[in-house]
CSV table of C-alpha atoms and ligand atoms in Angstrom, one decimal:
chain,number,residue,atom,x,y,z
A,1,MET,CA,27.6,-24.4,0.4
A,2,LYS,CA,26.0,-22.7,-3.3
A,3,ALA,CA,23.2,-20.1,-2.4
A,4,LEU,CA,19.6,-21.2,-3.4
A,5,GLN,CA,18.5,-18.7,-5.9
A,6,TYR,CA,14.5,-16.6,-6.0
A,7,ASP,CA,13.5,-14.0,-7.8
A,8,VAL,CA,12.1,-12.5,-4.3
A,9,ILE,CA,12.8,-13.5,-0.8
A,10,VAL,CA,10.3,-12.3,1.9
A,11,VAL,CA,11.5,-12.2,5.5
A,12,GLY,CA,8.1,-12.4,7.5
A,13,GLY,CA,5.2,-14.3,7.1
A,14,GLY,CA,2.7,-12.3,9.0
A,15,LEU,CA,-0.4,-11.2,7.2
A,16,VAL,CA,1.2,-9.0,4.8
A,17,GLY,CA,4.3,-11.2,3.9
A,18,ALA,CA,2.3,-14.2,3.4
A,19,SER,CA,-0.5,-12.0,1.1
A,20,LEU,CA,2.6,-10.7,-1.0
A,21,ALA,CA,4.9,-14.3,-1.5
A,22,LEU,CA,1.5,-15.6,-2.4
A,23,ALA,CA,0.5,-12.7,-5.1
A,24,LEU,CA,4.2,-13.1,-6.4
A,25,ASP,CA,3.8,-16.9,-6.9
A,26,ARG,CA,0.8,-16.0,-8.5
A,27,ALA,CA,2.6,-13.7,-10.8
A,28,GLY,CA,5.2,-16.9,-11.7
A,29,LYS,CA,8.2,-15.3,-9.3
A,30,ARG,CA,10.3,-17.6,-7.6
A,31,VAL,CA,10.0,-16.9,-4.1
A,32,ALA,CA,11.2,-17.8,-0.9
A,33,LEU,CA,9.5,-17.2,2.5
A,34,LEU,CA,10.8,-16.9,6.0
A,35,GLU,CA,8.9,-17.2,9.0
A,36,GLY,CA,10.3,-17.5,12.8
A,37,ARG,CA,7.0,-18.4,14.2
A,38,PRO,CA,4.9,-20.2,11.5
A,39,PRO,CA,1.1,-19.8,12.7
A,40,ARG,CA,-1.0,-23.1,13.7
A,41,LEU,CA,-3.7,-24.1,11.0
A,42,GLU,CA,-5.4,-26.5,13.7
A,43,GLY,CA,-8.4,-26.2,16.1
A,44,LEU,CA,-9.1,-22.9,14.9
A,45,ASP,CA,-12.6,-22.6,15.9
A,46,GLN,CA,-11.8,-23.3,19.5
A,47,GLY,CA,-12.3,-20.3,21.2
A,48,TRP,CA,-11.6,-16.7,19.9
A,49,ASP,CA,-8.9,-14.8,18.7
A,50,ALA,CA,-8.7,-11.2,20.5
A,51,ARG,CA,-6.7,-9.7,17.9
A,52,ILE,CA,-9.0,-8.8,15.0
A,53,TYR,CA,-8.9,-6.8,11.7
A,54,ALA,CA,-11.4,-4.5,10.2
A,55,VAL,CA,-10.4,-5.7,6.6
A,56,SER,CA,-11.5,-3.0,3.8
A,57,PRO,CA,-13.7,-4.7,0.7
A,58,ALA,CA,-10.4,-3.4,-1.3
A,59,ASN,CA,-8.5,-6.1,0.6
A,60,ARG,CA,-11.1,-8.5,0.9
A,61,ARG,CA,-11.0,-8.6,-3.1
A,62,PHE,CA,-7.3,-8.9,-3.1
A,63,LEU,CA,-7.2,-11.6,-0.5
A,64,GLU,CA,-10.1,-13.7,-2.9
A,65,SER,CA,-7.8,-13.2,-6.0
A,66,LEU,CA,-5.7,-15.3,-4.2
A,67,ASP,CA,-8.2,-17.7,-2.6
A,68,ALA,CA,-6.9,-17.0,0.9
A,69,TRP,CA,-10.5,-15.6,2.2
A,70,PRO,CA,-11.4,-17.2,5.3
A,71,GLY,CA,-14.7,-18.6,5.2
A,72,ALA,CA,-18.0,-16.6,6.2
A,73,GLU,CA,-18.9,-18.5,9.4
A,74,ARG,CA,-16.3,-16.1,11.6
A,75,LEU,CA,-16.8,-13.0,9.6
A,76,GLY,CA,-18.6,-9.8,11.1
A,77,ALA,CA,-19.4,-6.5,8.8
A,78,ILE,CA,-19.4,-3.4,9.9
A,79,GLU,CA,-22.6,-2.0,8.1
A,80,ALA,CA,-22.3,1.4,10.2
A,81,MET,CA,-20.0,3.7,12.5
A,82,ASP,CA,-21.5,5.7,15.4
A,83,VAL,CA,-18.8,7.9,16.6
A,84,ARG,CA,-19.1,9.6,19.5
A,85,GLY,CA,-17.1,12.6,21.1
A,86,ASP,CA,-16.1,13.5,24.5
A,87,ALA,CA,-18.6,16.7,25.2
A,88,GLY,CA,-21.8,15.6,23.1
A,89,GLY,CA,-20.5,15.2,19.6
A,90,ARG,CA,-21.6,12.7,17.3
A,91,ILE,CA,-21.3,11.3,13.9
A,92,GLN,CA,-23.0,8.2,12.0
A,93,PHE,CA,-22.4,7.0,8.6
A,94,ALA,CA,-23.5,3.8,6.6
A,95,ALA,CA,-21.7,1.8,4.1
A,96,SER,CA,-25.2,2.4,2.1
A,97,ASP,CA,-24.1,5.9,1.9
A,98,ALA,CA,-21.8,4.7,-0.5
A,99,GLY,CA,-23.8,2.2,-2.2
A,100,GLU,CA,-21.8,-0.8,-0.5
A,101,PRO,CA,-23.2,-3.5,2.1
A,102,ALA,CA,-20.3,-3.1,4.2
A,103,LEU,CA,-17.5,-0.7,5.5
A,104,ALA,CA,-15.0,-3.3,6.3
A,105,TRP,CA,-15.3,-6.9,6.9
A,106,ILE,CA,-14.1,-8.5,10.8
A,107,ALA,CA,-12.2,-11.3,10.7
A,108,GLU,CA,-9.7,-12.9,13.3
A,109,ASN,CA,-6.0,-12.7,13.0
A,110,ARG,CA,-5.4,-16.2,12.7
A,111,TRP,CA,-8.4,-17.6,10.6
A,112,LEU,CA,-6.9,-14.8,8.1
A,113,LEU,CA,-3.5,-16.0,8.8
A,114,ALA,CA,-4.7,-19.6,8.3
A,115,ALA,CA,-6.3,-19.0,5.2
A,116,LEU,CA,-3.2,-17.5,3.8
A,117,TRP,CA,-0.7,-20.4,4.9
A,118,ARG,CA,-3.0,-23.1,3.6
A,119,ARG,CA,-2.7,-21.6,0.1
A,120,LEU,CA,0.8,-21.0,0.4
A,121,ALA,CA,1.3,-24.9,1.5
A,122,ALA,CA,-0.5,-25.7,-1.8
A,123,SER,CA,1.7,-23.1,-3.8
A,124,GLY,CA,5.3,-22.8,-5.2
A,125,VAL,CA,6.5,-20.9,-2.5
A,126,ASP,CA,9.4,-22.3,-0.6
A,127,CYS,CA,8.0,-21.7,2.9
A,128,LEU,CA,11.0,-21.8,5.6
A,129,PRO,CA,9.0,-21.7,8.8
A,130,GLY,CA,10.9,-21.7,12.1
A,131,LEU,CA,14.3,-20.1,10.6
A,132,LYS,CA,15.6,-16.7,11.1
A,133,PRO,CA,18.1,-14.9,8.9
A,134,GLN,CA,21.7,-14.3,10.5
A,135,ALA,CA,23.3,-11.7,7.9
A,136,LEU,CA,21.7,-9.4,5.2
A,137,SER,CA,24.1,-8.0,2.4
A,138,ALA,CA,22.9,-6.5,-1.0
A,139,ASP,CA,24.8,-4.7,-3.7
A,140,ALA,CA,23.6,-3.7,-7.3
A,141,LEU,CA,23.4,-7.3,-8.4
A,142,GLY,CA,21.2,-9.1,-5.6
A,143,ALA,CA,20.8,-9.8,-1.9
A,144,ALA,CA,21.8,-12.4,-0.2
A,145,LEU,CA,20.7,-14.0,3.2
A,146,THR,CA,22.7,-16.5,5.7
A,147,LEU,CA,20.2,-18.1,7.7
A,148,ASP,CA,20.7,-19.9,11.3
A,149,ASP,CA,21.2,-23.1,10.0
A,150,GLY,CA,23.9,-22.0,7.8
A,151,ARG,CA,21.7,-21.8,4.4
A,152,ARG,CA,22.5,-19.2,2.0
A,153,LEU,CA,19.7,-17.5,-0.1
A,154,SER,CA,20.1,-15.1,-2.7
A,155,ALA,CA,17.5,-13.1,-4.9
A,156,ALA,CA,16.9,-10.2,-6.8
A,157,LEU,CA,15.0,-8.8,-4.4
A,158,LEU,CA,14.6,-9.2,-0.4
A,159,VAL,CA,11.3,-7.6,1.0
A,160,GLY,CA,11.0,-7.3,4.7
A,161,ALA,CA,7.7,-7.9,6.1
A,162,ASP,CA,8.8,-8.6,9.5
A,163,GLY,CA,6.9,-5.9,11.5
A,164,ALA,CA,6.8,-2.9,13.4
A,165,ASN,CA,10.7,-4.0,15.0
A,166,SER,CA,12.0,-5.1,11.6
A,167,TRP,CA,15.4,-6.6,11.5
A,168,VAL,CA,15.5,-6.3,7.6
A,169,ARG,CA,15.1,-2.5,8.0
A,170,GLU,CA,17.6,-1.8,10.6
A,171,GLN,CA,20.4,-4.1,8.3
A,172,ALA,CA,19.4,-2.3,5.3
A,173,GLY,CA,20.0,1.1,6.9
A,174,LEU,CA,16.6,2.7,6.5
A,175,ASP,CA,16.4,5.3,9.5
A,176,ALA,CA,12.8,5.3,11.0
A,177,SER,CA,11.7,8.0,13.2
A,178,VAL,CA,9.4,6.0,15.9
A,179,LYS,CA,7.1,8.0,18.4
A,180,PRO,CA,5.7,6.1,21.3
A,181,TYR,CA,2.0,7.5,21.8
A,182,GLY,CA,2.3,6.7,25.7
A,183,GLN,CA,-0.6,4.4,25.5
A,184,SER,CA,-1.5,0.5,24.6
A,185,GLY,CA,-4.6,-1.0,22.7
A,186,VAL,CA,-6.4,-3.4,25.0
A,187,VAL,CA,-7.9,-5.8,23.1
A,188,ALA,CA,-10.8,-8.8,24.7
A,189,ASN,CA,-14.0,-10.0,23.0
A,190,PHE,CA,-17.3,-10.2,24.4
A,191,ASP,CA,-20.7,-11.4,24.2
A,192,CYS,CA,-23.5,-8.7,24.4
A,193,GLU,CA,-26.8,-8.5,25.6
A,194,ARG,CA,-28.4,-6.5,22.8
A,195,PRO,CA,-27.7,-7.1,18.9
A,196,HIS,CA,-25.1,-5.0,17.6
A,197,GLY,CA,-26.7,-4.6,14.5
A,198,GLY,CA,-23.8,-4.3,12.4
A,199,VAL,CA,-22.4,-1.0,14.2
A,200,ALA,CA,-19.1,-0.1,15.2
A,201,ARG,CA,-19.3,1.8,18.1
A,202,GLN,CA,-16.2,4.6,18.8
A,203,TRP,CA,-16.0,6.9,21.9
A,204,PHE,CA,-13.3,9.7,21.6
A,205,THR,CA,-13.3,10.1,25.9
A,206,GLY,CA,-10.5,12.9,25.9
A,207,ASP,CA,-8.1,10.8,27.4
A,208,SER,CA,-8.7,7.5,25.7
A,209,ILE,CA,-10.2,5.9,22.8
A,210,LEU,CA,-12.9,2.8,23.2
A,211,ALA,CA,-14.1,0.8,19.9
A,212,TRP,CA,-16.3,-2.1,19.7
A,213,LEU,CA,-16.4,-3.9,16.9
A,214,PRO,CA,-19.3,-6.4,15.8
A,215,MET,CA,-17.9,-9.7,15.3
A,216,ALA,CA,-19.7,-12.6,13.9
A,217,GLY,CA,-22.9,-13.9,15.9
A,218,ASN,CA,-23.4,-11.2,18.9
A,219,ARG,CA,-20.1,-10.5,19.7
A,220,ILE,CA,-17.9,-7.5,19.8
A,221,SER,CA,-14.2,-7.3,19.8
A,222,MET,CA,-12.7,-4.3,21.5
A,223,VAL,CA,-10.0,-2.1,21.1
A,224,TRP,CA,-9.3,0.2,24.0
A,225,SER,CA,-6.7,2.6,23.6
A,226,THR,CA,-5.6,4.1,26.8
A,227,SER,CA,-2.2,5.3,29.0
A,228,ASP,CA,-3.4,3.1,31.9
A,229,PRO,CA,-3.5,-0.3,30.6
A,230,ALA,CA,-2.7,-2.1,33.6
A,231,ARG,CA,-5.9,-1.0,35.2
A,232,LEU,CA,-7.8,-3.0,32.7
A,233,LEU,CA,-5.5,-6.1,32.0
A,234,GLU,CA,-5.8,-6.6,36.0
A,235,LEU,CA,-9.4,-6.7,36.5
A,236,PRO,CA,-11.0,-10.1,36.7
A,237,PRO,CA,-13.2,-11.1,34.1
A,238,GLU,CA,-16.8,-9.6,35.3
A,239,GLN,CA,-15.4,-6.2,36.6
A,240,LEU,CA,-13.7,-6.0,32.8
A,241,ALA,CA,-16.9,-6.6,31.2
A,242,GLU,CA,-18.7,-4.3,33.6
A,243,THR,CA,-16.2,-1.4,32.8
A,244,VAL,CA,-16.2,-1.8,29.4
A,245,ALA,CA,-19.9,-1.7,29.1
A,246,ALA,CA,-19.9,1.3,31.5
A,247,ALA,CA,-17.8,2.6,29.1
A,248,GLY,CA,-19.9,2.5,26.4
A,249,GLY,CA,-23.1,3.7,27.9
A,250,GLN,CA,-24.7,0.1,28.3
A,251,ALA,CA,-25.3,0.5,24.3
A,252,LEU,CA,-25.7,-3.1,24.3
A,253,GLY,CA,-26.7,-3.7,27.7
A,254,GLU,CA,-24.5,-6.5,29.6
A,255,LEU,CA,-21.1,-7.6,28.3
A,256,ALA,CA,-19.5,-11.1,29.2
A,257,VAL,CA,-16.0,-11.4,28.3
A,258,ILE,CA,-15.1,-14.4,26.3
A,259,THR,CA,-11.3,-13.9,25.4
A,260,PRO,CA,-8.7,-12.5,28.3
A,261,ALA,CA,-7.7,-8.8,27.5
A,262,ALA,CA,-4.1,-8.4,26.3
A,263,ALA,CA,-2.7,-5.1,25.6
A,264,PHE,CA,0.3,-3.7,22.6
A,265,PRO,CA,2.1,-1.0,22.7
A,266,LEU,CA,1.1,2.1,20.8
A,267,ARG,CA,3.7,3.8,18.2
A,268,LEU,CA,4.0,6.0,15.2
A,269,ILE,CA,6.7,4.6,12.9
A,270,GLN,CA,7.7,6.3,9.8
A,271,PRO,CA,10.8,5.2,7.9
A,272,GLU,CA,12.3,8.0,5.6
A,273,ARG,CA,12.7,5.8,2.8
A,274,VAL,CA,11.2,1.9,2.2
A,275,ALA,CA,13.5,1.1,-0.5
A,276,ALA,CA,17.2,0.5,-0.6
A,277,GLU,CA,19.5,-1.2,-3.1
A,278,ARG,CA,17.6,-4.9,-3.8
A,279,VAL,CA,15.7,-4.4,-0.2
A,280,VAL,CA,12.0,-3.1,-0.2
A,281,LEU,CA,9.7,-2.9,3.2
A,282,VAL,CA,6.2,-3.5,3.4
A,283,GLY,CA,3.6,-3.5,6.0
A,284,ASP,CA,4.2,-2.6,9.8
A,285,ALA,CA,8.3,-2.7,8.5
A,286,ALA,CA,6.9,0.3,6.4
A,287,HIS,CA,4.4,2.1,8.7
A,288,THR,CA,2.6,2.1,11.5
A,289,VAL,CA,-0.4,3.7,12.7
A,290,HIS,CA,-2.9,4.9,15.5
A,291,PRO,CA,-5.4,1.8,15.4
A,292,LEU,CA,-8.4,4.3,16.1
A,293,ALA,CA,-9.2,4.1,12.4
A,294,GLY,CA,-8.4,0.2,12.4
A,295,GLN,CA,-6.0,0.6,9.1
A,296,GLY,CA,-2.7,-1.0,9.9
A,297,VAL,CA,-3.4,-3.9,8.2
A,298,ASN,CA,-5.0,-2.5,5.5
A,299,LEU,CA,-2.3,0.0,4.4
A,300,GLY,CA,-0.1,-3.6,4.3
A,301,PHE,CA,-2.2,-5.7,2.1
A,302,GLN,CA,-2.2,-2.7,-0.1
A,303,ASP,CA,1.9,-2.4,0.1
A,304,ALA,CA,1.6,-6.0,-0.6
A,305,ALA,CA,-0.9,-6.0,-3.6
A,306,GLN,CA,0.6,-2.8,-5.1
A,307,LEU,CA,4.4,-4.4,-5.2
A,308,ALA,CA,3.1,-7.4,-6.6
A,309,ALA,CA,1.5,-6.0,-9.4
A,310,LEU,CA,4.4,-3.7,-10.1
A,311,LEU,CA,6.9,-6.8,-10.4
A,312,ALA,CA,4.3,-9.2,-12.0
A,313,GLY,CA,6.0,-9.5,-15.7
A,314,GLU,CA,9.2,-7.6,-14.8
A,315,ARG,CA,12.4,-9.5,-15.5
A,316,ASP,CA,14.5,-7.8,-12.8
A,317,ALA,CA,12.1,-8.0,-9.6
A,318,GLY,CA,14.8,-5.7,-7.8
A,319,ASP,CA,15.1,-2.9,-10.4
A,320,TRP,CA,16.0,0.2,-8.7
A,321,MET,CA,13.6,2.2,-11.0
A,322,LEU,CA,10.5,-0.3,-10.0
A,323,LEU,CA,11.6,0.0,-6.3
A,324,ARG,CA,11.4,3.9,-6.3
A,325,ARG,CA,8.3,3.2,-8.2
A,326,TYR,CA,6.7,1.4,-5.3
A,327,GLU,CA,7.9,3.9,-2.5
A,328,ARG,CA,6.3,6.8,-4.4
A,329,GLN,CA,3.2,4.8,-4.9
A,330,ARG,CA,2.9,3.8,-1.4
A,331,ARG,CA,4.3,7.5,-0.2
A,332,GLU,CA,0.7,9.5,-0.2
A,333,ALA,CA,-1.6,6.6,1.1
A,334,VAL,CA,0.5,6.1,4.0
A,335,LYS,CA,1.4,9.5,4.7
A,336,THR,CA,-2.6,10.3,4.5
A,337,MET,CA,-3.4,7.7,7.0
A,338,GLN,CA,-0.7,8.5,9.3
A,339,LEU,CA,-1.2,12.0,9.3
A,340,GLY,CA,-5.1,11.9,9.6
A,341,CYS,CA,-4.9,9.3,12.5
A,342,ASP,CA,-2.7,11.1,14.6
A,343,GLY,CA,-4.2,14.3,13.7
A,344,LEU,CA,-7.6,13.1,15.4
A,345,PHE,CA,-5.6,11.4,18.3
A,346,GLN,CA,-3.9,15.0,18.9
A,347,LEU,CA,-7.0,16.8,18.5
A,348,PHE,CA,-8.9,14.8,21.1
A,349,GLN,CA,-5.9,14.4,23.8
A,350,ALA,CA,-5.4,18.6,23.6
A,351,LYS,CA,-6.9,20.0,26.8
A,352,ALA,CA,-6.8,23.8,25.4
A,353,PRO,CA,-9.9,25.7,26.8
A,354,GLY,CA,-12.3,25.7,23.9
A,355,LEU,CA,-11.1,22.8,21.9
A,356,PRO,CA,-13.4,20.0,23.5
A,357,TRP,CA,-16.6,22.4,22.5
A,358,LEU,CA,-14.4,22.9,18.8
A,359,ARG,CA,-14.0,19.2,18.2
A,360,ASN,CA,-17.6,18.0,19.3
A,361,THR,CA,-19.2,20.6,17.4
A,362,GLY,CA,-17.1,19.8,14.4
A,363,LEU,CA,-18.5,16.1,14.7
A,364,ASN,CA,-22.2,17.2,15.0
A,365,LEU,CA,-21.9,19.8,11.7
A,366,THR,CA,-20.1,16.7,9.8
A,367,ASN,CA,-23.2,14.6,10.8
A,368,CYS,CA,-25.4,17.1,9.4
A,369,LEU,CA,-23.5,17.2,6.1
A,370,LYS,CA,-24.5,14.6,3.9
A,371,PRO,CA,-21.7,14.7,1.0
A,372,LEU,CA,-19.2,15.0,3.7
A,373,LYS,CA,-20.5,11.3,5.3
A,374,ARG,CA,-20.8,10.1,1.7
A,375,GLN,CA,-17.1,10.6,1.6
A,376,PHE,CA,-16.5,9.4,5.0
A,377,ALA,CA,-18.0,6.1,4.1
A,378,ARG,CA,-15.8,6.3,0.7
A,379,GLN,CA,-12.9,6.7,2.6
A,380,ALA,CA,-13.7,3.9,5.1
A,381,ILE,CA,-14.0,1.3,2.4
A,382,GLY,CA,-11.0,2.3,0.8
A,383,TYR,CA,-12.1,4.0,-2.5
B,1,LIG,C1,-3.8,-3.0,19.8
B,1,LIG,C2,-4.1,-3.1,17.9
B,1,LIG,C3,-4.9,-3.2,17.3
B,1,LIG,C4,-5.1,-3.3,15.9
B,1,LIG,N1,-6.5,-3.2,15.3
B,1,LIG,C5,-6.2,-3.2,13.5
B,1,LIG,C6,-7.4,-3.4,13.1
B,1,LIG,O1,-8.6,-3.3,13.5
B,1,LIG,N2,-7.2,-3.4,11.3
B,1,LIG,C7,-5.8,-3.0,11.1
B,1,LIG,O2,-5.9,-3.3,10.0
B,1,LIG,N3,-4.8,-3.3,11.7
B,1,LIG,C8,-4.9,-3.1,13.2
B,1,LIG,N4,-3.7,-3.2,13.7
B,1,LIG,C9,-2.3,-3.5,13.1
B,1,LIG,C10,-1.9,-4.7,12.7
B,1,LIG,O3,-1.8,-5.4,13.9
B,1,LIG,C11,-0.7,-4.5,12.0
B,1,LIG,O4,-0.6,-3.4,11.2
B,1,LIG,C12,-0.2,-6.0,11.0
B,1,LIG,O5,-0.3,-6.9,11.9
B,1,LIG,C13,0.9,-6.0,10.3
B,1,LIG,O6,1.3,-6.9,9.8
B,1,LIG,P1,2.5,-7.4,9.2
B,1,LIG,O7,2.0,-8.8,8.1
B,1,LIG,O8,3.4,-6.1,8.7
B,1,LIG,O9,3.4,-7.7,10.6
B,1,LIG,P2,3.3,-8.7,11.9
B,1,LIG,O10,1.8,-9.4,12.1
B,1,LIG,O11,4.0,-8.0,13.0
B,1,LIG,O12,4.1,-9.9,11.2
B,1,LIG,C14,5.3,-9.9,11.1
B,1,LIG,C15,5.9,-11.4,11.0
B,1,LIG,O13,7.2,-11.6,10.7
B,1,LIG,C16,8.0,-12.6,11.7
B,1,LIG,N5,9.2,-12.1,11.9
B,1,LIG,C17,9.6,-10.7,12.7
B,1,LIG,N6,11.2,-10.8,12.4
B,1,LIG,C18,11.7,-11.9,11.8
B,1,LIG,C19,13.1,-12.8,11.5
B,1,LIG,N7,13.7,-11.9,11.8
B,1,LIG,N8,12.8,-13.4,10.9
B,1,LIG,C20,11.5,-14.4,10.2
B,1,LIG,N9,10.8,-14.0,10.7
B,1,LIG,C21,10.0,-12.4,10.8
B,1,LIG,C22,7.0,-12.6,12.8
B,1,LIG,O14,6.9,-13.6,13.7
B,1,LIG,C23,5.3,-12.2,11.9
B,1,LIG,O15,5.2,-13.5,11.8
B,1,LIG,C24,-3.9,-3.3,15.0
B,1,LIG,C25,-2.5,-3.3,16.0
B,1,LIG,C26,-2.7,-2.9,17.2
B,1,LIG,C27,-1.4,-2.7,18.0
């Protein structure tokens, strides 16, 4: 059977792969998108998704440029942050410190995915849902995939957007160091008694990190990074709500569970390289970070936006110099985020004498320094 020929094959149609496929289609590339588990597009308004993202304003603009930004009815906005340490430290900053309406926009995973996949259905991208690759080969001339239904695809470039356990990364021999944090992120959504006021709240408790993110209406989404997820997952809904409300000092009064709790293992994944001959990685396939700054998907959207911009107008999408340029371009942003999140995680885990005082005093001092707070706000926004 003759291979189907594309400019780019994207493996993985999660948020990052789907947005990249759309952006490349807009840039006039012939694109195939393989997704093992395509998202459901119907019944989105039934219930709430426990998996939510804090999408930066820069990435909102990227998704809007693809006409794939979900409708306002289910969006929350983080207008301010209130972060507390484990011994009285506190820092607060607001989007207005940087002259913006929001530090980030809170959107549910399935609404974002549905917005992207609806656009894909109306685009020139060849979507191959439900199919998985069986074999990958690449040489100086191009990359080829054999699918589980026997079909063969070939392209100038193959992109691995297949998540943290990337099959493409392994097949391309792009070794990655994987460091488990020994924690899981437990997520659940709640109705709250008192208005959240658009404030994202975070508590570093020493052995866990609890975050409450403001959703549409008077709801919050929790991400609790903890080494004992079973303790939370086993609780009946009322007790889970009481435990979470108490851990946040009843800052929003009583809570009521609206989605059952789920947990995800937390790992730091750092491949040495994200480009090989005719193959490149994006999103969680290329990096993961601790969710304490909520930046995982933001890094991934920027991978997609910058890769698409680099390839636009280029005749050979898999040209080695282009792939090297992409790798260099992304390295600094990814390393900075990984180091920042990892450093903060280690700082608040450390038990050495004097450290709790030091880290909490650091937070309080920073809270008094307006220019530094402005800088925090600008970084959160993604300047
Ligand atoms: C607890 C927790 C909370 C988080 N909170 C945030 C947050 O607030 N903000 C934020 O920005 N990020 C957050 N993240 C990170 C975020 O979930 C990821 O960064 C993001 O989902 C990565 O998107 P992706 O498209 O790269 O990968 P994925 O979402 O993993 O998508 C990969 C896709 O590839 C498909 N696939 C895999 N293998 C194959 C194959 N062989 N063939 C075909 N298809 C395949 C899968 O079905 C999937 O659809 C959080 C993560 C965790 C664990």
